[in-house]
Short mmCIF file of C-alpha atoms and ligand atoms in Angstrom, two decimals:
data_model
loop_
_atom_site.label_atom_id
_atom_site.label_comp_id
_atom_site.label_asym_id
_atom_site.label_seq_id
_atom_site.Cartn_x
_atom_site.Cartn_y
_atom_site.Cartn_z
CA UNK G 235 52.75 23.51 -60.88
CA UNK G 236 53.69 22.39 -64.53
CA UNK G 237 51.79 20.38 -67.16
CA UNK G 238 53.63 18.21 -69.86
CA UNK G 239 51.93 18.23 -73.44
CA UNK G 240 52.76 15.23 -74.78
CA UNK G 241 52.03 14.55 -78.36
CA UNK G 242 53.48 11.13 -80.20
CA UNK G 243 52.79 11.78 -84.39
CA UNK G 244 54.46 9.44 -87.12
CA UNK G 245 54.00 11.73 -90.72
CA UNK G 246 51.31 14.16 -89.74
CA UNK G 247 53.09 16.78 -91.62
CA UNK G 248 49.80 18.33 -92.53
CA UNK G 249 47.99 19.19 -89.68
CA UNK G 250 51.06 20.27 -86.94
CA UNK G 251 51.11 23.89 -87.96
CA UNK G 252 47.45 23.94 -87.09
CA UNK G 253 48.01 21.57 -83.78
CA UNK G 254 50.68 24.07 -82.66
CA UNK G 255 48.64 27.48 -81.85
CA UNK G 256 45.34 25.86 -80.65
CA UNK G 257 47.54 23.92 -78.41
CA UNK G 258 49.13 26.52 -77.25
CA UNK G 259 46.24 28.75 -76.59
CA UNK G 260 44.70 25.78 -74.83
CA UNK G 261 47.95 25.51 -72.48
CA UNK G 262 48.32 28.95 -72.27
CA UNK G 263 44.58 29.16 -70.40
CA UNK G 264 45.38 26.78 -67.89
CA UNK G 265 47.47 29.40 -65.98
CA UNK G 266 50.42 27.49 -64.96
CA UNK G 267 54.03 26.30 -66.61
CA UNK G 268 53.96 24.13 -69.31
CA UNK G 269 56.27 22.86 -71.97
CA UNK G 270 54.86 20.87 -75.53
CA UNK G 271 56.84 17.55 -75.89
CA UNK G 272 56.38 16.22 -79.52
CA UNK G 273 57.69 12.69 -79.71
CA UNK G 274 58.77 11.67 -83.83
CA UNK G 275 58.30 8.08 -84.29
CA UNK G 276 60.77 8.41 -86.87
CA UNK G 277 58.59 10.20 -89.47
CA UNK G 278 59.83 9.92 -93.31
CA UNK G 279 58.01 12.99 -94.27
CA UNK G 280 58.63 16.92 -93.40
CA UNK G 281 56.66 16.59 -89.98
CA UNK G 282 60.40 16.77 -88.47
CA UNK G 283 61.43 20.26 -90.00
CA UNK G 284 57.88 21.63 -89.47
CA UNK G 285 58.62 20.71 -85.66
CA UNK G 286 62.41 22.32 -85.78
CA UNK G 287 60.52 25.59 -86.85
CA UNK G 288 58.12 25.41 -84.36
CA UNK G 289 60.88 25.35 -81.44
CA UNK G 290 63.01 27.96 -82.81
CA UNK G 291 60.25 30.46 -81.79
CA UNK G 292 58.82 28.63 -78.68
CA UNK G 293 60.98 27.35 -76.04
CA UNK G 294 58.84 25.38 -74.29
CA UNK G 295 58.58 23.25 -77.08
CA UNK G 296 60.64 20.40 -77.09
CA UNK G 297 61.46 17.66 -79.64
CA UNK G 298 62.47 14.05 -79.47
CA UNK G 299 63.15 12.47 -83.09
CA UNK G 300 62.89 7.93 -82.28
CA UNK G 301 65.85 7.17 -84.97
CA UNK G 302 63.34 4.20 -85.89
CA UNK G 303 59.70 4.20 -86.43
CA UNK G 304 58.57 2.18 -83.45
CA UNK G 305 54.70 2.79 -82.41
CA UNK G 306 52.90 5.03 -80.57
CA UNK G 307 53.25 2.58 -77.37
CA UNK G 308 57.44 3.45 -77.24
CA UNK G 309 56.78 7.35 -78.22
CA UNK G 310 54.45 7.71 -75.86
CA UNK G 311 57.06 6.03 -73.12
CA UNK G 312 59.50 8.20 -74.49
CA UNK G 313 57.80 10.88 -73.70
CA UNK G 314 56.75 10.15 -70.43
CA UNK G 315 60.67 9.87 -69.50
CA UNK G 316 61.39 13.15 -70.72
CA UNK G 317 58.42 14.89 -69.28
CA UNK G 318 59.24 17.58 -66.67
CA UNK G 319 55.69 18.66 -65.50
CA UNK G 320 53.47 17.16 -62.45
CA UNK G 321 50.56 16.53 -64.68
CA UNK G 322 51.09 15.22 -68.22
CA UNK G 323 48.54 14.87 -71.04
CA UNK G 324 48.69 13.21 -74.02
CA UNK G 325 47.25 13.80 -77.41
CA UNK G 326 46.89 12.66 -81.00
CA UNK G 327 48.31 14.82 -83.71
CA UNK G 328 45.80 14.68 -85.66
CA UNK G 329 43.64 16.94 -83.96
CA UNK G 330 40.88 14.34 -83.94
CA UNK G 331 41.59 15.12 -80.10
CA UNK G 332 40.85 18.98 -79.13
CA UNK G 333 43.29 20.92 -77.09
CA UNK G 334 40.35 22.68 -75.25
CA UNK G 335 39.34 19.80 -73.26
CA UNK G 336 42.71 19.50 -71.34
CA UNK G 337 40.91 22.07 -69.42
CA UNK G 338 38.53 19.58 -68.19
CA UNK G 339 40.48 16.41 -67.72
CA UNK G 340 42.87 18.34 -65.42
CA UNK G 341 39.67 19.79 -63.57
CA UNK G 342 38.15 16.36 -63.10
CA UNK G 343 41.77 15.25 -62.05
CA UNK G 344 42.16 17.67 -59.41
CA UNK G 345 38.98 15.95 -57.48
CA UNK G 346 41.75 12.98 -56.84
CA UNK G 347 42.22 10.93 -59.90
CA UNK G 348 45.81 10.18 -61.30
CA UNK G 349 44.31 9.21 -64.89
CA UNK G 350 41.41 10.71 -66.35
CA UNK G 351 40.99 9.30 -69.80
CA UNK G 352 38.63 10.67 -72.80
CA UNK G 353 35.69 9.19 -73.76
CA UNK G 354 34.81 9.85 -77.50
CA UNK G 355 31.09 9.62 -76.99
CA UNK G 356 30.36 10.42 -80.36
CA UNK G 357 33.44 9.22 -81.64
CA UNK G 358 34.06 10.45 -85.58
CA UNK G 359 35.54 7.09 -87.13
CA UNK G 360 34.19 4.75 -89.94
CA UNK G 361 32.18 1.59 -88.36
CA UNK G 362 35.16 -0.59 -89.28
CA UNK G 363 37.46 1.21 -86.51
CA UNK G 364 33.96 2.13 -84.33
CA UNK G 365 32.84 -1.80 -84.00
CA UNK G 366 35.85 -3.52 -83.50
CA UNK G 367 36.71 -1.01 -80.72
CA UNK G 368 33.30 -1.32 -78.49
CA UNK G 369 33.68 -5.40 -78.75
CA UNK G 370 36.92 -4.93 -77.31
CA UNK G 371 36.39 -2.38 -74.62
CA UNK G 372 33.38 -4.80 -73.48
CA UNK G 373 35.67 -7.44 -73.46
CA UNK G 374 38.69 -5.05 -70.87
CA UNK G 375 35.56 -4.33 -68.74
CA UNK G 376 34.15 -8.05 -68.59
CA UNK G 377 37.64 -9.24 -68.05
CA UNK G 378 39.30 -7.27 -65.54
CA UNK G 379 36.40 -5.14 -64.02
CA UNK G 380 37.78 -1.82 -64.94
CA UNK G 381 34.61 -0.69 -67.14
CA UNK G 382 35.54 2.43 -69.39
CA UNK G 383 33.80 2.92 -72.35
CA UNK G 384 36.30 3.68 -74.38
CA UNK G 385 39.90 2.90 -73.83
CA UNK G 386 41.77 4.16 -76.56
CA UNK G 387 41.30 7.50 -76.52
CA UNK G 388 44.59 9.74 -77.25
CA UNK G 389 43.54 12.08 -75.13
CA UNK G 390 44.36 11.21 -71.48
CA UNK G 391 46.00 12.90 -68.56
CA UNK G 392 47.93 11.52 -65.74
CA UNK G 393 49.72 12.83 -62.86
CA UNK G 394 53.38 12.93 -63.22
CA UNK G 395 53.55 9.39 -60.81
CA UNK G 396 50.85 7.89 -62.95
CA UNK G 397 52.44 8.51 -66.21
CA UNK G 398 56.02 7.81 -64.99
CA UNK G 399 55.03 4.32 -64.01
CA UNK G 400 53.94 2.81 -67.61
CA UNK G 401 56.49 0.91 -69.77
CA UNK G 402 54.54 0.33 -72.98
CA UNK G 403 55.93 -1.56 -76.06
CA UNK G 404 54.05 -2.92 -79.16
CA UNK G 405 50.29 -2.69 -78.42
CA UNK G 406 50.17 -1.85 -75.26
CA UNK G 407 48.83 1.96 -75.28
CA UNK G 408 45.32 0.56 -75.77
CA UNK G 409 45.38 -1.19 -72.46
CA UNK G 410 46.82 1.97 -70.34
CA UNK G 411 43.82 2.44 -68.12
CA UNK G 412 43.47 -0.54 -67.06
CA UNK G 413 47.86 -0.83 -66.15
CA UNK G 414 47.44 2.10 -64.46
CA UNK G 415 44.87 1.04 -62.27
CA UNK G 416 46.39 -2.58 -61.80
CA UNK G 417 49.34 -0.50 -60.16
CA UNK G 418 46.85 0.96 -57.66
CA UNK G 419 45.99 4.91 -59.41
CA UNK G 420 42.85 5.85 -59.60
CA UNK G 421 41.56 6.10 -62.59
CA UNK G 422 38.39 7.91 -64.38
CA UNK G 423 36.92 9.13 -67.70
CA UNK G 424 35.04 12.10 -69.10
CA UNK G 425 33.39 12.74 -72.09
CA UNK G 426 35.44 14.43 -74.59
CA UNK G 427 34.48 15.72 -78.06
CA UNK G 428 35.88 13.63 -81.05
CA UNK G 429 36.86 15.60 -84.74
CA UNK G 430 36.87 13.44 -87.83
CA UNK G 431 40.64 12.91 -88.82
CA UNK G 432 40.85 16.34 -91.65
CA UNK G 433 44.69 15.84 -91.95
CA UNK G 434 46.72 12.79 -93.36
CA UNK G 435 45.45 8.98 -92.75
CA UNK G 436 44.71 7.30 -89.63
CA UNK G 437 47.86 4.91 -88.97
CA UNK G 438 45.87 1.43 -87.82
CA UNK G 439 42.95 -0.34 -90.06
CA UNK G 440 40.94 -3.25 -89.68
CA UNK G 441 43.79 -5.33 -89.27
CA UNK G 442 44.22 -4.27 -85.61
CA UNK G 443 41.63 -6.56 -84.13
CA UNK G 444 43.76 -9.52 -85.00
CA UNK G 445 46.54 -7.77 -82.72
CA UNK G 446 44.24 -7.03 -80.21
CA UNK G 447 42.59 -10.15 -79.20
CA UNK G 448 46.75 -11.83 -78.80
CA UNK G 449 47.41 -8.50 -77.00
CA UNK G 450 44.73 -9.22 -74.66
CA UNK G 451 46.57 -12.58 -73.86
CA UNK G 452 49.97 -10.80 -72.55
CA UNK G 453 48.31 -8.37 -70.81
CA UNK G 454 46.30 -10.79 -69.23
CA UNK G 455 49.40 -12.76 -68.18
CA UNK G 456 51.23 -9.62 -67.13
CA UNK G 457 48.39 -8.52 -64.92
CA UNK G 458 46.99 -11.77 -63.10
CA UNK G 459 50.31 -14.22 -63.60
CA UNK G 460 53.47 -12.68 -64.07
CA UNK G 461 54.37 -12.93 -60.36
CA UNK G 462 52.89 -16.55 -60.16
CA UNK G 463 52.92 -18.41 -63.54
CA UNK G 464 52.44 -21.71 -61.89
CA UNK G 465 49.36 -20.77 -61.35
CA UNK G 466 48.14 -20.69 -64.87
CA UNK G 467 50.37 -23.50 -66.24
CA UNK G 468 49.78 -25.83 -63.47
CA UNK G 469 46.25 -25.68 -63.89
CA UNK G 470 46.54 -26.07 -67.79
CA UNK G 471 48.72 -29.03 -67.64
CA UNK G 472 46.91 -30.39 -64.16
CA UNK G 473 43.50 -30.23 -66.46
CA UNK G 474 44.82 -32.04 -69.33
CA UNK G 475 47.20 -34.80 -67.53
CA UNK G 476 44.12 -35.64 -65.59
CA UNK G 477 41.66 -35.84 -68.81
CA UNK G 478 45.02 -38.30 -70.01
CA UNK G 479 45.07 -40.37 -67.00
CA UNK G 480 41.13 -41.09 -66.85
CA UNK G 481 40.83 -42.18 -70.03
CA UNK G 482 43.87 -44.15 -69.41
CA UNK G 483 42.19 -45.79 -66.38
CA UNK G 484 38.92 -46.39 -68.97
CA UNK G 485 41.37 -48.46 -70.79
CA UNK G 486 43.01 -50.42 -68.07
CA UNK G 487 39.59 -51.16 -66.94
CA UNK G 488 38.66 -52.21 -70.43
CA UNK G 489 41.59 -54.80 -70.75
CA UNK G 490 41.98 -56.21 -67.23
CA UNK G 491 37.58 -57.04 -68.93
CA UNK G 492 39.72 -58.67 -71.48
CA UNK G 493 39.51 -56.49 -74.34
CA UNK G 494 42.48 -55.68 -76.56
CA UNK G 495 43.15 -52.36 -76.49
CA UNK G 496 46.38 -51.68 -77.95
CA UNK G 497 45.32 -50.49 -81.51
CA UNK G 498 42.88 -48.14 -79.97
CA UNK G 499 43.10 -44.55 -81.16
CA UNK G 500 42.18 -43.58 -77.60
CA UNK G 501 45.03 -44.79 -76.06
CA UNK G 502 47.47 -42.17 -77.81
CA UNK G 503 45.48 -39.55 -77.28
CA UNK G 504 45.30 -40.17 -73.70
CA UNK G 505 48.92 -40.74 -73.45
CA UNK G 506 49.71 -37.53 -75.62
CA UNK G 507 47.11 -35.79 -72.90
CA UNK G 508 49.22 -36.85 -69.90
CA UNK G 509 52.80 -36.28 -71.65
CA UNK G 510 51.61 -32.55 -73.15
CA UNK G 511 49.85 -32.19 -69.25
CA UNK G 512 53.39 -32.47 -67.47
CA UNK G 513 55.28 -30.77 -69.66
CA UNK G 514 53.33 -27.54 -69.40
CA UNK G 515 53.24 -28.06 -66.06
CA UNK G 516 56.87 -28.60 -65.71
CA UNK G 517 57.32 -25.44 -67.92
CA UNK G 518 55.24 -23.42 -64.89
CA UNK G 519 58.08 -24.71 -62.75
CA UNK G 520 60.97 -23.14 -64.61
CA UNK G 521 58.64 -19.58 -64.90
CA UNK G 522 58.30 -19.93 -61.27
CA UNK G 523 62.00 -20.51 -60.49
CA UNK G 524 63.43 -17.64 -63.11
CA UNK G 525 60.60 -15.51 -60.40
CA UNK G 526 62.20 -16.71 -57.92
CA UNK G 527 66.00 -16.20 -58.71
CA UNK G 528 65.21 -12.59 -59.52
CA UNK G 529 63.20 -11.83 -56.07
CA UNK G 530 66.55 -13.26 -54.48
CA UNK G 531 68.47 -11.07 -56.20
CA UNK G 532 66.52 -7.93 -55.39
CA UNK G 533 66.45 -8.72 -51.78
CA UNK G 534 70.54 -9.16 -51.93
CA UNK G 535 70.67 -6.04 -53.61
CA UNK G 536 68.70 -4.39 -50.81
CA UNK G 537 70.44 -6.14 -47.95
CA UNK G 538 74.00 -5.04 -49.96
CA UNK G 539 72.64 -1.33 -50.35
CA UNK G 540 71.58 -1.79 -46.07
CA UNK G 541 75.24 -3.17 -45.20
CA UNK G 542 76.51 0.59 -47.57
CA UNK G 543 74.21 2.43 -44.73
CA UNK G 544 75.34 1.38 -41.84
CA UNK G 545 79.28 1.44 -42.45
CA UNK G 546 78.42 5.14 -43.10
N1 UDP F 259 51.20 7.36 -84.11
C1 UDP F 259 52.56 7.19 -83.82
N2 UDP F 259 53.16 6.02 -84.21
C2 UDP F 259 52.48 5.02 -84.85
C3 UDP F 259 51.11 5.20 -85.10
C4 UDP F 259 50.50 6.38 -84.72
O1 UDP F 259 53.19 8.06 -83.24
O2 UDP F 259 53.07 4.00 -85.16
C5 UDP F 259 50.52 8.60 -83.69
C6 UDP F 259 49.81 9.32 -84.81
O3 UDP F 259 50.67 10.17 -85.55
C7 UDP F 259 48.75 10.07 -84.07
C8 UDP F 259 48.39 9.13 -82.93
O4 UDP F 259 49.51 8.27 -82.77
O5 UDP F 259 49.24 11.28 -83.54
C9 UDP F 259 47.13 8.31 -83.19
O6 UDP F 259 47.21 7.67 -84.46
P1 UDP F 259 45.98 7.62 -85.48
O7 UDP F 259 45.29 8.95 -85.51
O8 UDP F 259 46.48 7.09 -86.78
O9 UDP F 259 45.03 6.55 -84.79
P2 UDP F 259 43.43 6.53 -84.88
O10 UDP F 259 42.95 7.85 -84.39
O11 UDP F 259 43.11 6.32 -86.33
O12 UDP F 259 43.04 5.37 -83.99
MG1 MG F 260 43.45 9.71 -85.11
#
C-alpha cells in the first residue's frame, strides 16, 4: 500500500518549509509508503529552490516545475499522472489545509469510498470568498443532486482509479466531486478543520464568481450533453422556431381578415424566431454527427486491434 501527497502551490515561498515536516510527520503516521509530489505552477518566486532543497534530503519527495503558470486545475492533473501510490490526497500549500486530517479521510475511505472530500465547517475565509462559495455549492447540489457542502476544499483524497480518471483544465477543480461521481465513484465528505491563510495571499478574489456561474455551463454540458447535444440544441431551437411560426400563423390569420401586416414589427421578430430556431437546431446536427464520426472510429479501432488478436 502507498499514498501519493499531492500538493499544487504557485509562489507560496513562505510557508513550504513549514508544510514540509508537518506533512511529513502526518505521512509518516499513516504506516505505509508514501512519496510528497509538489506540482510548481510555474512559480516566479523562490518556492522552486526551497522545493530543490527539500528533495536533496528526502527522496520521496518529488518535484514537477509546469514551464508556464497554468492553474491549479492542470497542476493538480499533473500530478495525478505522475502519482505512484493507490490512494492520493491532495492539499493546499498554504497550510489553510492540515496534514493531520489525511488520517481521517483515508479512514473514512477505507469504509468504500473512492473520494472523500473536506468539508471546512468552520471555514477561515473573509465573507467575500465564504458567500459566494455556499450560493454556489447550493446551486452543484440543486443542479445535479450530488449535495456536498462544500466543494472546493483542497483537501481531498481519492483512490488511485478515482484520481487517475479526472482531466481538469481552467476551472474545473471546483467541480471534482461531482466528475467523479458522474463517472460512477463513490463519493463522500468529512469535516475537516480549516486554518486562516498565515503565509502569502490567497490566489482567487471576488472575481471568481463571474467564472463560476459560465463554468457551471460547460460542466453542465459535459455532464448531461456531451454524448447527445441534439438534445439540448434541438430543444432550444425546436422552442424558439415554434414561438416564430405561431406568431407567424397570428399574422396569416390577421391578413387572410384583411389587415395589412407587412410593416408590422411582429412579423420580423417572428421570422428572426424561426430562422435563429433552425439554425441552432441545425448546429445540434453537426455536434451530433462530429459524435458520431468519432464513436465510428473507436469501434474501427477496436475491431482493427480484434483482427491483431486473432492472426496471433
Ligand atoms: N494554486 C496553484 N495555481 C493557481 C492558483 C492556486 O497551484 O493558479 C495553488 C495555491 O498555491 C494553493 C492552492 O492552489 O496551494 C489553493 O490556492 P489558494 O490558497 O490561493 O486558494 P483559496 O484557499 O484562497 O481558495
Ligand atoms: Mg488557501
Amino acid at each position: 500500500m502507498m499514498i501519493s501527497a499531492i500538493v499544487p502551490l504557485y509562489n507560496e515561498e513562505e510557508s513550504l518549509e513549514k508544510l514540509y515536516p508537518r506533512l511529513k510527520s502526518a505521512l509518516n503516521k499513516l504506516k505505509i509508503e508514501h512519496e510528497i509530489v509538489f506540482v510548481d505552477d510555474g512559480s516566479s518566486d523562490s518556492s522552486l529552490q526551497i522545493l530543490k532543497k527539500l528533495a536533496s534530503k528526502d527522496n520521496t519527495v518529488k518535484i514537477y516545475s509546469l514551464r508556464k503558470h497554468s492553474g491549479k486545475s492542470e497542476a493538480l492533473t499533473y500530478g495525478f499522472k505522475k502519482a505512484a501510490g493507490d490512494y492520493v490526497v491532495t492539499l493546499d500549500a498554504d497550510l489553510q489545509d492540515r496534514p493531520e486530517e489525511i488520517q481521517n479521510l483515508l479512514d473514512k475511505s477505507r469504509e468504500g469510498f473512492e473520494l472523500v472530500s473536506g468539508w471546512r465547517k468552520n471555514r477561515k475565509d473573509s465573507l467575500h470568498m465564504k458567500i459566494p462559495s455556499k450560493f454556489f455549492n447550493f446551486l452543484m447540489g440543486a443542479f445535479w443532486g450530488v449535495h456536498l457542502h462544500d466543494y472546493n476544499c483542497g483537501l481531498k483524497l481519492y483512490t488511485k482509479e478515482a484520481a487517475k480518471s479526472l482531466r481538469l483544465y481552467g476551472g474545473m477543480h471546483r467541480f471534482i466531486p461531482l466528475l467523479v461521481s458522474e463517472k460512477g465513484f463513490e463519493v463522500t465528505e468529512i469535516p475537516v478543520v480549516h486554518e486562516p491563510r498565515l503565509y502569502g495571499r490567497s490566489k482567487y478574489g471576488f472575481s471568481k464568481v463571474f467564472k463560476d456561474i459560465p463554468d457551471m455551463f460547460t460542466i453542465l454540458f459535459l455532464t448531461k450533453y456531451a454524448k447527445r447535444p441534439l438534445h439540448f440544441f434541438g430543444l432550444t431551437g425546436g422552442i424558439l422556431s415554434a414561438i416564430g411560426s405561431l406568431i407567424l400563423l397570428y399574422l396569416v390569420i390577421l391578413k387572410l381578415l384583411g389587415e395589412t401586416i407587412g410593416g408590422r414589427p411582429l412579423l420580423t421578430f417572428g421570422m428572426l424566431l424561426v430562422l435563429v430556431g433552425l439554425q441552432i437546431l441545425f448546429t445540434g446536427f453537426i455536434a451530433d454527427l462530429i459524435i458520431n464520426l468519432n464513436e465510428k472510429n473507436k469501434l474501427d479501432e477496436e475491431a482493427e486491434d480484434e483482427l491483431k488478436f486473432k492472426s496471433e
